[in-house]
Amino acid sequence: MTTTTETSDLLGLRSVVLSNLQHQHYWTDIKLLNTKVDIEESTEDGPLPRPMIYGRPPEQLYNPEPASSTNESSSPEKPPADKEYVLPVHLTEKLSLRTWASVFDNLPTPSGEAIRGGEGGDANKKRVVVAVVSGDSTVVYYIMHDGIVKPRQN
């Protein structure tokens, strides 16, 4: 169980990442997700193990599926980027496999939005953008997948 100090520290991390996403990376449609799921759509998922962020980046983040050249040339306008979950962590934290499993198991799935994944938009495959915050408030982002993802073929 997390203590009040741990929760306060996690909310502080989330605040740093939120500011970075809004002012440095221009994310939009941002929602703050607390340990109790605050997403409007009804969900049967349990509470999140940590405070997180849910929002839309200005451009699509890495997609392991190769882009087809016919789609890019036929439409000059890019479709809006998929919304992403962001998990703020501190550089010195050591997250266990149990914690990662809990994060992925309890991610809410908003109705009407597909989770990106393998062939055919497999809803069982999820990913989280991990925002690693260092002591000087520098934020580095990584994409963490639930399970194995085939590398992109160029």
CSV table of C-alpha atoms in Angstrom, one decimal:
chain,number,residue,atom,x,y,z
A,1,MET,CA,0.0,0.0,0.0
A,2,THR,CA,1.3,3.5,-0.8
A,3,THR,CA,1.8,6.0,1.9
A,4,THR,CA,0.7,9.7,1.8
A,5,THR,CA,4.3,10.7,1.1
A,6,GLU,CA,4.7,8.2,-1.7
A,7,THR,CA,1.4,9.4,-3.3
A,8,SER,CA,2.5,13.0,-2.9
A,9,ASP,CA,5.8,12.2,-4.6
A,10,LEU,CA,4.0,10.4,-7.5
A,11,LEU,CA,1.6,13.3,-8.0
A,12,GLY,CA,4.6,15.6,-8.1
A,13,LEU,CA,6.2,13.5,-10.8
A,14,ARG,CA,3.0,13.5,-12.7
A,15,SER,CA,2.9,17.3,-12.5
A,16,VAL,CA,6.4,17.6,-13.9
A,17,VAL,CA,5.6,15.3,-16.8
A,18,LEU,CA,2.2,17.0,-17.4
A,19,SER,CA,4.0,20.4,-17.7
A,20,ASN,CA,6.6,18.9,-20.1
A,21,LEU,CA,4.0,17.3,-22.3
A,22,GLN,CA,1.9,20.5,-22.5
A,23,HIS,CA,4.6,23.1,-22.9
A,24,GLN,CA,7.4,21.3,-24.6
A,25,HIS,CA,5.7,18.6,-26.7
A,26,TYR,CA,2.3,20.2,-27.3
A,27,TRP,CA,0.1,17.3,-26.3
A,28,THR,CA,-3.7,17.9,-26.3
A,29,ASP,CA,-6.8,16.3,-24.8
A,30,ILE,CA,-5.0,15.5,-21.6
A,31,LYS,CA,-6.7,13.8,-18.7
A,32,LEU,CA,-5.2,13.1,-15.4
A,33,LEU,CA,-5.8,9.5,-14.2
A,34,ASN,CA,-5.5,8.9,-10.5
A,35,THR,CA,-5.2,5.6,-8.7
A,36,LYS,CA,-9.0,5.4,-9.0
A,37,VAL,CA,-9.8,5.3,-12.7
A,38,ASP,CA,-11.2,8.8,-13.7
A,39,ILE,CA,-11.9,8.1,-17.3
A,40,GLU,CA,-15.5,8.9,-18.3
A,41,GLU,CA,-16.3,5.7,-20.0
A,42,SER,CA,-17.5,2.9,-17.8
A,43,THR,CA,-14.8,0.3,-17.2
A,44,GLU,CA,-14.6,-3.0,-15.3
A,45,ASP,CA,-10.8,-2.5,-14.7
A,46,GLY,CA,-9.5,-2.1,-11.2
A,47,PRO,CA,-7.8,1.0,-9.9
A,48,LEU,CA,-4.5,2.1,-11.4
A,49,PRO,CA,-1.5,1.3,-9.2
A,50,ARG,CA,0.0,4.8,-9.8
A,51,PRO,CA,-1.2,8.3,-11.1
A,52,MET,CA,-0.9,8.5,-14.9
A,53,ILE,CA,-1.7,10.8,-17.8
A,54,TYR,CA,-3.8,10.1,-20.9
A,55,GLY,CA,-3.6,12.4,-23.9
A,56,ARG,CA,-2.9,13.0,-27.6
A,57,PRO,CA,0.6,13.7,-28.9
A,58,PRO,CA,0.8,16.2,-31.9
A,59,GLU,CA,2.0,13.4,-34.2
A,60,GLN,CA,1.7,9.6,-34.1
A,61,LEU,CA,4.3,8.0,-31.9
A,62,TYR,CA,6.3,5.0,-33.1
A,63,ASN,CA,4.3,2.3,-34.7
A,64,PRO,CA,5.9,-1.1,-35.2
A,65,GLU,CA,3.7,-1.7,-38.3
A,66,PRO,CA,5.4,-0.5,-41.5
A,67,ALA,CA,3.6,2.4,-43.2
A,68,SER,CA,2.4,1.6,-46.7
A,69,SER,CA,3.6,4.0,-49.3
A,70,THR,CA,0.2,4.2,-51.1
A,71,ASN,CA,-1.5,5.6,-48.0
A,72,GLU,CA,1.0,8.4,-47.5
A,73,SER,CA,0.9,9.5,-51.2
A,74,SER,CA,-2.9,9.4,-51.6
A,75,SER,CA,-3.7,11.6,-48.5
A,76,PRO,CA,-1.7,14.8,-47.9
A,77,GLU,CA,-3.4,15.2,-44.4
A,78,LYS,CA,-2.2,13.0,-41.6
A,79,PRO,CA,-4.8,11.4,-39.4
A,80,PRO,CA,-4.8,12.5,-35.8
A,81,ALA,CA,-2.5,10.7,-33.5
A,82,ASP,CA,-3.8,8.0,-31.2
A,83,LYS,CA,-4.2,8.9,-27.5
A,84,GLU,CA,-1.5,7.5,-25.3
A,85,TYR,CA,-1.1,6.5,-21.7
A,86,VAL,CA,1.9,8.1,-19.9
A,87,LEU,CA,3.4,6.6,-16.8
A,88,PRO,CA,5.6,9.0,-14.8
A,89,VAL,CA,8.5,7.3,-13.0
A,90,HIS,CA,11.6,8.7,-11.2
A,91,LEU,CA,15.1,7.7,-12.6
A,92,THR,CA,16.0,6.0,-9.3
A,93,GLU,CA,12.8,3.9,-9.1
A,94,LYS,CA,13.0,0.2,-9.5
A,95,LEU,CA,9.7,-1.2,-10.8
A,96,SER,CA,9.0,-4.9,-10.4
A,97,LEU,CA,7.4,-7.1,-12.9
A,98,ARG,CA,4.4,-7.3,-10.6
A,99,THR,CA,4.0,-3.4,-10.8
A,100,TRP,CA,4.3,-3.5,-14.6
A,101,ALA,CA,1.7,-6.3,-14.8
A,102,SER,CA,-0.6,-4.3,-12.6
A,103,VAL,CA,-0.2,-1.1,-14.7
A,104,PHE,CA,-1.0,-3.0,-18.0
A,105,ASP,CA,-3.8,-5.1,-16.4
A,106,ASN,CA,-5.6,-2.0,-15.0
A,107,LEU,CA,-5.4,0.4,-18.0
A,108,PRO,CA,-8.9,1.5,-18.8
A,109,THR,CA,-10.0,1.0,-22.4
A,110,PRO,CA,-12.1,3.9,-23.5
A,111,SER,CA,-15.1,2.8,-25.7
A,112,GLY,CA,-14.7,3.6,-29.3
A,113,GLU,CA,-10.9,3.7,-29.2
A,114,ALA,CA,-8.8,0.8,-30.3
A,115,ILE,CA,-5.6,-0.1,-28.5
A,116,ARG,CA,-2.8,-0.2,-30.9
A,117,GLY,CA,-1.3,-3.6,-31.4
A,118,GLY,CA,-0.4,-6.3,-33.8
A,119,GLU,CA,-2.3,-7.7,-36.8
A,120,GLY,CA,-5.9,-6.5,-37.0
A,121,GLY,CA,-5.6,-4.1,-34.0
A,122,ASP,CA,-5.3,-6.8,-31.4
A,123,ALA,CA,-7.0,-5.3,-28.3
A,124,ASN,CA,-5.0,-7.5,-26.0
A,125,LYS,CA,-1.8,-5.7,-26.9
A,126,LYS,CA,-1.2,-2.4,-25.0
A,127,ARG,CA,1.6,0.1,-24.6
A,128,VAL,CA,2.5,2.8,-22.2
A,129,VAL,CA,4.8,5.8,-22.7
A,130,VAL,CA,7.1,5.8,-19.8
A,131,ALA,CA,8.2,9.3,-18.7
A,132,VAL,CA,11.5,9.0,-16.8
A,133,VAL,CA,12.1,12.1,-14.7
A,134,SER,CA,15.7,12.8,-13.4
A,135,GLY,CA,16.6,14.9,-10.4
A,136,ASP,CA,16.9,18.1,-12.5
A,137,SER,CA,13.4,17.6,-14.0
A,138,THR,CA,14.7,16.4,-17.3
A,139,VAL,CA,12.1,14.0,-18.9
A,140,VAL,CA,13.0,11.2,-21.2
A,141,TYR,CA,10.3,9.1,-22.9
A,142,TYR,CA,10.3,5.4,-23.7
A,143,ILE,CA,7.6,3.2,-25.1
A,144,MET,CA,6.9,0.0,-23.1
A,145,HIS,CA,4.8,-2.7,-24.6
A,146,ASP,CA,2.8,-5.4,-22.8
A,147,GLY,CA,4.3,-8.5,-24.3
A,148,ILE,CA,6.5,-9.1,-27.3
A,149,VAL,CA,6.2,-6.8,-30.3
A,150,LYS,CA,7.7,-7.8,-33.6
A,151,PRO,CA,10.4,-5.3,-34.8
A,152,ARG,CA,9.4,-3.0,-37.7
A,153,GLN,CA,10.7,-4.1,-41.1
A,154,ASN,CA,12.0,-1.3,-43.3
